[in-house]
XYZ file of C-alpha atoms in Angstrom:
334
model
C 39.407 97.700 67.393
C 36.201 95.618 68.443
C 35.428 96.412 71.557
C 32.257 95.661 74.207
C 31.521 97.514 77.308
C 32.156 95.847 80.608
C 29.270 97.126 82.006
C 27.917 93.906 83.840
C 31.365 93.028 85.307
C 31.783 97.017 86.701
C 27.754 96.642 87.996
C 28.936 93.222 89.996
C 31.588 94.729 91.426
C 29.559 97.981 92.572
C 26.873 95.878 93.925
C 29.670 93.670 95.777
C 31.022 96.582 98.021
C 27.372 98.176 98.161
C 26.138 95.029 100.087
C 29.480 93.912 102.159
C 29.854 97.584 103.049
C 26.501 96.810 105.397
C 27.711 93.897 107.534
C 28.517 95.678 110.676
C 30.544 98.143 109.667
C 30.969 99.458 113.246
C 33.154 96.583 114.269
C 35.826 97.877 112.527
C 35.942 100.686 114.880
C 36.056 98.626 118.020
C 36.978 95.350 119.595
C 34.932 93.015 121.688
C 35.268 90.859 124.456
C 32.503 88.339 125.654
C 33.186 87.122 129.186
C 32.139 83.693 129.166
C 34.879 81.828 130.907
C 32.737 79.111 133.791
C 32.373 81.188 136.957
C 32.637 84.663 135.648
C 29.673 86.461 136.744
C 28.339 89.930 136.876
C 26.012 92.335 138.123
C 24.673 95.240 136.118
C 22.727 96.661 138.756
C 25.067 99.755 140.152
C 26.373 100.613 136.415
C 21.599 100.879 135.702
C 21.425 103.135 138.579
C 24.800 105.884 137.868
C 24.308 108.654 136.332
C 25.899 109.849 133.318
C 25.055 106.261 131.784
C 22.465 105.546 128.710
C 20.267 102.150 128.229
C 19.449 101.791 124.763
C 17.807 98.249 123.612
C 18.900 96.604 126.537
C 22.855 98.176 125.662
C 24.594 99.993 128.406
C 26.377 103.087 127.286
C 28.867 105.306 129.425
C 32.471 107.036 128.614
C 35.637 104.545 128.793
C 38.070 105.224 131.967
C 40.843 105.163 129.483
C 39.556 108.085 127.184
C 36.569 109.773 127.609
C 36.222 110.578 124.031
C 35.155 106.677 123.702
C 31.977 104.838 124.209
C 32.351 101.296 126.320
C 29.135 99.170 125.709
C 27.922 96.325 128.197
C 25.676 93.932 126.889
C 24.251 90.569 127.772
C 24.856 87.726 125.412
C 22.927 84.574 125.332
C 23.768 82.845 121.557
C 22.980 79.461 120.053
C 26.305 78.043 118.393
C 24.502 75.106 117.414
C 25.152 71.393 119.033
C 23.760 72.221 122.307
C 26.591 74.983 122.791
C 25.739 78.393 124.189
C 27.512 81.588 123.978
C 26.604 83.281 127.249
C 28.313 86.328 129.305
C 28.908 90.275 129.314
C 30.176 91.813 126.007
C 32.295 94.442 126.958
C 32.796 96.456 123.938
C 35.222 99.276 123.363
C 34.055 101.850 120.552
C 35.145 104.940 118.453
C 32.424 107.086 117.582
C 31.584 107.583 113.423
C 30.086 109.052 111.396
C 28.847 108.509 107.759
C 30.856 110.573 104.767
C 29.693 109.961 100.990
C 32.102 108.868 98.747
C 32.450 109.007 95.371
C 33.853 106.866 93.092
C 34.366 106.146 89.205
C 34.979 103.176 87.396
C 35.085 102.094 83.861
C 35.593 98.628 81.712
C 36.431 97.648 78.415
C 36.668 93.896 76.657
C 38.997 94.645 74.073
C 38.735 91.381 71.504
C 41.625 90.474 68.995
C 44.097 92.170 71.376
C 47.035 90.968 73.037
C 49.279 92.761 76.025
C 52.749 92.810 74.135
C 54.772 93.456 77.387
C 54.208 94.190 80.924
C 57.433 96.505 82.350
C 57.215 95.925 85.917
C 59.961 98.041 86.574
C 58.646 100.990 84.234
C 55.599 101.023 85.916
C 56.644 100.910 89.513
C 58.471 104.001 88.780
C 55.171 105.464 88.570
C 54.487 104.771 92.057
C 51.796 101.368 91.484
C 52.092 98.785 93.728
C 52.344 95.696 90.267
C 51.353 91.973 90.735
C 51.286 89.813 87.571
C 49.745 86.047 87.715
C 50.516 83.826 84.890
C 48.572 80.907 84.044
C 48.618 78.859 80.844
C 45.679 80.675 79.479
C 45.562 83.618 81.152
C 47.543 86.948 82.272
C 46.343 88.825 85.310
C 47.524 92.007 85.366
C 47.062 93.957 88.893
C 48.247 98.024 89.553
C 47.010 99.866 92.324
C 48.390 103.535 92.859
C 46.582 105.318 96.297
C 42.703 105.269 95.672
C 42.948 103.952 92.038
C 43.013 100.225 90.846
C 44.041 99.469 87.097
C 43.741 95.825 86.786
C 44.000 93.746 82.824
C 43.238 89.743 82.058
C 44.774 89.003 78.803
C 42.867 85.698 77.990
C 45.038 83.507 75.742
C 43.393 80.788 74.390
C 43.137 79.699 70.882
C 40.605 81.404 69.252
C 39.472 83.409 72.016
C 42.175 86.241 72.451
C 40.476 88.807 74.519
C 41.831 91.784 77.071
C 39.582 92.690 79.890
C 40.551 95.853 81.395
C 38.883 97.508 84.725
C 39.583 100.906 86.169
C 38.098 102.085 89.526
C 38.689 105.307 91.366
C 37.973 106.039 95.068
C 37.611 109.583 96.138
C 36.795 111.078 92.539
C 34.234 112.602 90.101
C 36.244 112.563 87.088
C 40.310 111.546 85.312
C 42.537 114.330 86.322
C 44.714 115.150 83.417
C 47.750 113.868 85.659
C 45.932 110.778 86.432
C 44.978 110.572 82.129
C 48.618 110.843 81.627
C 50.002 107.931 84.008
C 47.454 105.809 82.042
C 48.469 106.626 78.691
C 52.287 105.658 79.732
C 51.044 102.310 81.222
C 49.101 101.455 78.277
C 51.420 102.481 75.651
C 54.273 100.402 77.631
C 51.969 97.348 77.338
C 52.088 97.641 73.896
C 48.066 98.526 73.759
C 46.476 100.531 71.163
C 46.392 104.386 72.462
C 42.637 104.555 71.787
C 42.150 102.329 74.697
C 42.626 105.003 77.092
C 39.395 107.165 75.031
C 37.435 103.984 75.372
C 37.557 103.800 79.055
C 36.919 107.496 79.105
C 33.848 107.235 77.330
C 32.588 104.369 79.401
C 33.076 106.045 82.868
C 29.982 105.770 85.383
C 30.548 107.517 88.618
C 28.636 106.217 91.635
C 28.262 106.830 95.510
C 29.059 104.855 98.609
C 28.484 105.770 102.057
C 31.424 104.703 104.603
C 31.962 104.964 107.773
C 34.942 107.083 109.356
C 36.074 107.954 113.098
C 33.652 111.013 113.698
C 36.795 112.066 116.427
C 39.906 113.285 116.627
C 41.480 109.171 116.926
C 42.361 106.899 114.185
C 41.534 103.930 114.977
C 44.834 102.200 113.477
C 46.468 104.302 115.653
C 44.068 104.015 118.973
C 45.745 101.512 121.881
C 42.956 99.567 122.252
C 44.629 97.062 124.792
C 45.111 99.536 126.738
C 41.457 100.614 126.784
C 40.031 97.118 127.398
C 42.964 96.530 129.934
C 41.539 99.781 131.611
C 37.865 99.264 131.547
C 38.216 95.308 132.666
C 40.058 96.612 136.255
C 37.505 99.147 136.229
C 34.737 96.772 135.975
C 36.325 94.503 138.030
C 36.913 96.857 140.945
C 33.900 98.009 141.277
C 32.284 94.432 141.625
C 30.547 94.814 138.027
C 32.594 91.570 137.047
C 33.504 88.656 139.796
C 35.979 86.088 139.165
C 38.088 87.572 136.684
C 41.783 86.802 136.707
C 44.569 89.069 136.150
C 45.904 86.695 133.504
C 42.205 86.799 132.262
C 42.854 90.312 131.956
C 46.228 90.136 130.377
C 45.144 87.706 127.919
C 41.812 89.454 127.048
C 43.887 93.157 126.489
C 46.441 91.345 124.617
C 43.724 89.831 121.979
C 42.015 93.280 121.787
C 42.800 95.038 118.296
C 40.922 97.040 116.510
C 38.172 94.580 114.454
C 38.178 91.803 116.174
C 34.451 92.906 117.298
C 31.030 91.434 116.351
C 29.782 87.920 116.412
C 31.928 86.178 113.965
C 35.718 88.126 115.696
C 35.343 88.931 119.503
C 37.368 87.801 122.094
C 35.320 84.416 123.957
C 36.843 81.405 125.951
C 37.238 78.330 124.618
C 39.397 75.267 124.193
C 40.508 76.452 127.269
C 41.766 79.723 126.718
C 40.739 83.402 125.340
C 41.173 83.933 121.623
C 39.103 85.399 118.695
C 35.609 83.500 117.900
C 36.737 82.585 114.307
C 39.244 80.777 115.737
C 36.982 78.660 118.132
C 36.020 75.733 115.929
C 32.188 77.133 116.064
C 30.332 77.982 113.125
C 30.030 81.613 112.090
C 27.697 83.730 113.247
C 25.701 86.783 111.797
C 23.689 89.661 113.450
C 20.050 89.542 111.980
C 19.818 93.092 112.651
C 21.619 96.847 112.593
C 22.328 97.367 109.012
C 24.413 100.337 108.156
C 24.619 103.339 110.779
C 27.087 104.713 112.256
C 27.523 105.643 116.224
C 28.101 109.390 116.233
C 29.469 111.023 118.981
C 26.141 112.448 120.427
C 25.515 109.133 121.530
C 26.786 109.201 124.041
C 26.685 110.774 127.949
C 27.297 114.139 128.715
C 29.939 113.021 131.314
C 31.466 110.728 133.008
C 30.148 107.749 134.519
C 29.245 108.507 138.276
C 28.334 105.785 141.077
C 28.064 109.122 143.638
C 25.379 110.826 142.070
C 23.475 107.974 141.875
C 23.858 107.411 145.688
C 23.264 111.269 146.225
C 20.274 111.262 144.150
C 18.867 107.987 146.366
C 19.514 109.589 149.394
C 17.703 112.900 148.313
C 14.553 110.400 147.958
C 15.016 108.899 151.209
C 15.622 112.169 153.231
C 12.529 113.890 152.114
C 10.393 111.008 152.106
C 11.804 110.892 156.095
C 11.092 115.102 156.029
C 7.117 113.838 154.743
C 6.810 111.333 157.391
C 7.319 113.155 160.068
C 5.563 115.960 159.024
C 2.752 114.015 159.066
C 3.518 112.484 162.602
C 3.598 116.064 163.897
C 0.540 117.395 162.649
C-alpha cells in the first residue's frame, strides 16, 4: 500500500481554526443591540457618575438588572458603512463572563493511492453512534462521520487513472486514541472494505496540537441563558432612568425578541433599518470588522464589586457640597 502523509492538508486545517478562532470570540457569549432608530437619544452622564460602575476605553461596565452575575456594556458607536451611511447610537451589550481553557486536540491524514472504498454501511456505522453524510459526485465520494468530539471524514477520488482515498481524522478534547476509540475505527474501516493497516498508518501520523477557547467562566451556559429577557430588562431599566429617550415599547419588544445569544459584534447586532430592528447582516450594508481586540476573554473580575448605584453617587456629591459649606463658613466666622 503506497501511501503519502497528509500533512499539508491537516496543517491548513489547524491554521484555519487557529486564525477564525480570533475574530471576536466574545460575541458568542453575548448579544448586541445598537440604538440607532432617528430620535433615540441618550445621556450617559448619571450611569459616569454611580458608583459600582467601571469606564474602560471609553466602555461603560456595571452588573445587568436581570442577573447580577452578567456584565451590560454601554458604548458609543459612530461607524462608516460606506455610501455616505453612518452607523450611530448606544450599543447596549449583554455579556457572560469567560475565561480561556487550553484544548487539546489530535489529528492525523493519510492519501492512500491505488485504493478504492468497497462499501459504505450507513446503517452499520450509525449503530456506532456517528452522525454519517455521504456526497456522491461523478468523480468523487465524500465520506463524512462525526461521533462527539471526533470527525472521521474519507474522499474516494474516482477518476481514471487517478484512484486515490484521502482520509482525515481529528480529535477534540484528547492527547492520544483510546483503545475504545482504536476499536470503533478498525470496525468502520474494515466495513468499508479498507486495508486494516490503514488504521496503523493514521496512528503513526498523529500530531497533537493546542487551541485556546473561550468558555462561560460562570455558573450559565450561554445556550441555555434567556437573553431576551436580559436585554428586555436592561432596555426598561435604561429607559426609566432617562439613560435612553424615545424608545418605544414595541422598540423594546422587537429589540428583546431579536436578542439571542451571537448575534453581537459589528457584522450580527441588532440596528434599525429598512424600517425596522433586525440583525446587521441582514441590513443590505456591507460587512464590517473590528480592527482591534484579538483573542481575550472577559473574566469575571471585570467587573464591579456590586451593583450599580445612582444613590451613592448622589450621597457621595452631597458629602462634597456639605463640607465645602462646613469650610466656608468656618472661614466666615473666624
Amino acid at each position: 500500500m503506497k501511501k503519502v502523509a497528509f500533512i499539508s492538508m491537516m496543517l491548513c486545517f489547524v491554521f484555519t481554526l487557529s486564525s477564525s478562532a480570533c475574530f471576536d470570540p466574545l460575541d458568542h457569549f453575548a448579544t448586541e443591540v445598537v440604538l440607532n432608530k432617528p430620535n433615540i437619544s441618550y445621556n450617559l452622564k448619571p450611569i459616569e457618575d454611580a458608583h459600582n460602575v467601571i469606564i474602560e476605553d471609553d466602555v461603560i461596565i456595571y452588573r445587568s438588572h436581570f442577573d447580577k452575575r452578567i456584565a451590560v456594556m454601554l458604548s458609543k458607536i459612530n461607524a462608516d458603512l460606506g455610501d455616505g451611511n453612518i452607523l450611530k447610537g448606544l450599543s447596549v451589550r449583554i455579556q457572560i463572563p469567560t475565561k480561556t481553557i487550553i484544548i487539546s486536540h489530535i489529528t492525523s491524514g493519510l492519501l492512500v493511492e491505488y485504493t478504492s472504498i468497497n462499501q459504505i454501511d450507513e446503517q452499520f456505522i450509525r449503530s456506532l453512534g456517528y452522525d454519517v453524510t455521504v456526497e456522491r459526485t461523478e468523480f468523487q465520494i465524500n465520506l463524512y462521520m462525526k461521533k462527539g468530539d471526533m470527525t472521521f471524514n474519507m474522499s474516494q477520488f474516482l477518476k481514471a487513472g487517478e484512484r486515490k482515498l484521502s482520509i482525515s481524522l481529528v480529535i477534540a478534547n484528547a492527547e492520544f486514541l483510546t483503545d475504545e476509540i482504536k476499536s470503533e475505527l478498525e470496525k468502520i474501516i474494515k466495513s468499508l472494505g479498507l486495508d486494516e493497516k490503514v488504521l496503523k498508518e493514521l496512528e503513526s501520523n498523529l500530531t497533537k496540537y493546542n487551541t485556546d477557547n473561550l468558555v462561560e467562566a460562570i455558573d450559565i451556559k450561554k445556550s441555555e441563558f434567556d437573553f431576551k429577557s436580559a436585554m428586555k430588562t436592561e432596555l426598561n431599566w435604561l429607559r426609566a432612568n432617562n439613560i435612553v429617550n424615545n424608545v418605544g415599547d414595541d422598540d423594546i419588544k422587537a429589540i428583546s425578541e431579536l436578542s439571542e445569544v451571537g448575534i453581537s459584534g459589528w457584522n450580527s447586532r441588532v440596528i434599525y433599518a429598512k424600517g425596522k430592528w433586525l440583525p446587521f447582516y441582514e441590513s443590505g450594508f456591507g460587512m464590517l470588522r473590528d480592527g482591534g481586540g484579538g483573542c481575550g476573554a472577559f473574566e469575571p473580575e471585570k467587573l464591579p464589586d456590586g451593583e450599580l448605584n445612582f444613590s451613592s453617587a448622589i450621597s457621595n456629591l452631597d458629602n462634597k457640597i456639605v463640607g465645602k459649606w462646613g469650610e466656608i463658613k468656618s472661614r466666615m466666622l473666624r
